[in-house]
Amino acid sequence: MNNEKMDTSAVYTLFEELKESFKQRNEKPVEPAQVDMKTVNTMTEQTMRGNP
């Protein structure tokens, strides 16, 4: 287990970018739960592998 703190600002920024992208495609609001866990999981996996 990696004890380093994740850069939460990077996760937040990525989440906001994804949310905006979905809004532009669908023209309807995106519920945070739809992309939030996927984003966090992806960022966590990349961080643990050492691929920022």
GROMACS .gro file of N, CA and C in nm:
model
  156
    1MET      N    1   0.085  -0.119   0.000
    1MET     CA    2   0.000   0.000   0.000
    1MET      C    3   0.088   0.124   0.000
    2ASN      N    4   0.053   0.217  -0.082
    2ASN     CA    5   0.130   0.340  -0.094
    2ASN      C    6   0.078   0.442   0.007
    3ASN      N    7   0.167   0.490   0.094
    3ASN     CA    8   0.125   0.583   0.198
    3ASN      C    9   0.135   0.729   0.156
    4GLU      N   10   0.185   0.755   0.035
    4GLU     CA   11   0.193   0.893  -0.011
    4GLU      C   12   0.054   0.950  -0.030
    5LYS      N   13   0.042   1.079   0.003
    5LYS     CA   14  -0.088   1.145  -0.018
    5LYS      C   15  -0.111   1.169  -0.166
    6MET      N   16  -0.234   1.145  -0.209
    6MET     CA   17  -0.269   1.175  -0.348
    6MET      C   18  -0.290   1.325  -0.362
    7ASP      N   19  -0.262   1.375  -0.482
    7ASP     CA   20  -0.287   1.515  -0.512
    7ASP      C   21  -0.435   1.530  -0.543
    8THR      N   22  -0.512   1.568  -0.442
    8THR     CA   23  -0.657   1.575  -0.462
    8THR      C   24  -0.696   1.686  -0.558
    9SER      N   25  -0.613   1.788  -0.572
    9SER     CA   26  -0.646   1.894  -0.668
    9SER      C   27  -0.643   1.839  -0.810
   10ALA      N   28  -0.552   1.745  -0.838
   10ALA     CA   29  -0.546   1.684  -0.971
   10ALA      C   30  -0.671   1.600  -0.996
   11VAL      N   31  -0.716   1.528  -0.894
   11VAL     CA   32  -0.838   1.449  -0.907
   11VAL      C   33  -0.957   1.540  -0.932
   12TYR      N   34  -0.964   1.649  -0.855
   12TYR     CA   35  -1.076   1.743  -0.871
   12TYR      C   36  -1.076   1.806  -1.009
   13THR      N   37  -0.959   1.847  -1.056
   13THR     CA   38  -0.949   1.909  -1.188
   13THR      C   39  -0.992   1.811  -1.296
   14LEU      N   40  -0.945   1.687  -1.287
   14LEU     CA   41  -0.983   1.586  -1.385
   14LEU      C   42  -1.134   1.561  -1.382
   15PHE      N   43  -1.189   1.555  -1.262
   15PHE     CA   44  -1.333   1.535  -1.248
   15PHE      C   45  -1.411   1.648  -1.314
   16GLU      N   46  -1.368   1.772  -1.291
   16GLU     CA   47  -1.437   1.886  -1.350
   16GLU      C   48  -1.428   1.883  -1.503
   17GLU      N   49  -1.313   1.843  -1.555
   17GLU     CA   50  -1.296   1.834  -1.700
   17GLU      C   51  -1.387   1.725  -1.758
   18LEU      N   52  -1.394   1.612  -1.692
   18LEU     CA   53  -1.482   1.503  -1.737
   18LEU      C   54  -1.628   1.548  -1.734
   19LYS      N   55  -1.665   1.613  -1.625
   19LYS     CA   56  -1.803   1.659  -1.610
   19LYS      C   57  -1.839   1.756  -1.723
   20GLU      N   58  -1.749   1.848  -1.752
   20GLU     CA   59  -1.773   1.945  -1.859
   20GLU      C   60  -1.784   1.875  -1.995
   21SER      N   61  -1.699   1.777  -2.016
   21SER     CA   62  -1.701   1.702  -2.142
   21SER      C   63  -1.834   1.628  -2.159
   22PHE      N   64  -1.881   1.566  -2.053
   22PHE     CA   65  -2.009   1.496  -2.059
   22PHE      C   66  -2.124   1.594  -2.083
   23LYS      N   67  -2.118   1.710  -2.020
   23LYS     CA   68  -2.223   1.810  -2.039
   23LYS      C   69  -2.230   1.852  -2.186
   24GLN      N   70  -2.116   1.873  -2.246
   24GLN     CA   71  -2.113   1.917  -2.385
   24GLN      C   72  -2.169   1.810  -2.478
   25ARG      N   73  -2.143   1.684  -2.448
   25ARG     CA   74  -2.193   1.576  -2.533
   25ARG      C   75  -2.341   1.552  -2.514
   26ASN      N   76  -2.386   1.554  -2.391
   26ASN     CA   77  -2.523   1.514  -2.360
   26ASN      C   78  -2.619   1.631  -2.344
   27GLU      N   79  -2.565   1.751  -2.321
   27GLU     CA   80  -2.648   1.868  -2.295
   27GLU      C   81  -2.742   1.847  -2.176
   28LYS      N   82  -2.699   1.769  -2.080
   28LYS     CA   83  -2.775   1.752  -1.957
   28LYS      C   84  -2.675   1.735  -1.843
   29PRO      N   85  -2.717   1.768  -1.721
   29PRO     CA   86  -2.623   1.759  -1.607
   29PRO      C   87  -2.576   1.616  -1.582
   30VAL      N   88  -2.453   1.605  -1.536
   30VAL     CA   89  -2.397   1.475  -1.502
   30VAL      C   90  -2.396   1.464  -1.350
   31GLU      N   91  -2.449   1.356  -1.302
   31GLU     CA   92  -2.447   1.333  -1.157
   31GLU      C   93  -2.304   1.301  -1.115
   32PRO      N   94  -2.255   1.362  -1.008
   32PRO     CA   95  -2.116   1.337  -0.966
   32PRO      C   96  -2.084   1.190  -0.946
   33ALA      N   97  -2.177   1.112  -0.896
   33ALA     CA   98  -2.151   0.970  -0.870
   33ALA      C   99  -2.123   0.892  -0.998
   34GLN      N  100  -2.169   0.943  -1.112
   34GLN     CA  101  -2.150   0.872  -1.237
   34GLN      C  102  -2.003   0.865  -1.278
   35VAL      N  103  -1.928   0.969  -1.249
   35VAL     CA  104  -1.788   0.971  -1.291
   35VAL      C  105  -1.691   0.978  -1.174
   36ASP      N  106  -1.738   1.014  -1.057
   36ASP     CA  107  -1.649   1.038  -0.944
   36ASP      C  108  -1.567   0.915  -0.906
   37MET      N  109  -1.630   0.801  -0.884
   37MET     CA  110  -1.556   0.682  -0.840
   37MET      C  111  -1.464   0.631  -0.950
   38LYS      N  112  -1.508   0.636  -1.074
   38LYS     CA  113  -1.423   0.594  -1.186
   38LYS      C  114  -1.298   0.681  -1.190
   39THR      N  115  -1.315   0.810  -1.173
   39THR     CA  116  -1.202   0.903  -1.175
   39THR      C  117  -1.106   0.874  -1.061
   40VAL      N  118  -1.160   0.859  -0.941
   40VAL     CA  119  -1.075   0.833  -0.824
   40VAL      C  120  -1.002   0.700  -0.841
   41ASN      N  121  -1.070   0.597  -0.887
   41ASN     CA  122  -1.006   0.467  -0.906
   41ASN      C  123  -0.894   0.476  -1.009
   42THR      N  124  -0.920   0.545  -1.119
   42THR     CA  125  -0.819   0.559  -1.224
   42THR      C  126  -0.697   0.634  -1.172
   43MET      N  127  -0.721   0.745  -1.103
   43MET     CA  128  -0.610   0.824  -1.050
   43MET      C  129  -0.531   0.744  -0.947
   44THR      N  130  -0.601   0.667  -0.863
   44THR     CA  131  -0.534   0.586  -0.761
   44THR      C  132  -0.446   0.480  -0.827
   45GLU      N  133  -0.499   0.412  -0.927
   45GLU     CA  134  -0.422   0.309  -0.996
   45GLU      C  135  -0.298   0.368  -1.061
   46GLN      N  136  -0.312   0.482  -1.127
   46GLN     CA  137  -0.199   0.545  -1.193
   46GLN      C  138  -0.095   0.589  -1.091
   47THR      N  139  -0.140   0.643  -0.979
   47THR     CA  140  -0.048   0.690  -0.875
   47THR      C  141   0.029   0.573  -0.815
   48MET      N  142  -0.039   0.462  -0.790
   48MET     CA  143   0.027   0.347  -0.729
   48MET      C  144   0.125   0.281  -0.826
   49ARG      N  145   0.099   0.292  -0.955
   49ARG     CA  146   0.191   0.238  -1.055
   49ARG      C  147   0.305   0.333  -1.084
   50GLY      N  148   0.294   0.456  -1.035
   50GLY     CA  149   0.397   0.556  -1.060
   50GLY      C  150   0.381   0.624  -1.194
   51ASN      N  151   0.257   0.625  -1.248
   51ASN     CA  152   0.229   0.693  -1.374
   51ASN      C  153   0.135   0.810  -1.348
   52PRO      N  154   0.189   0.927  -1.318
   52PRO     CA  155   0.101   1.040  -1.284
   52PRO      C  156   0.014   1.082  -1.401
   0.00000   0.00000   0.00000
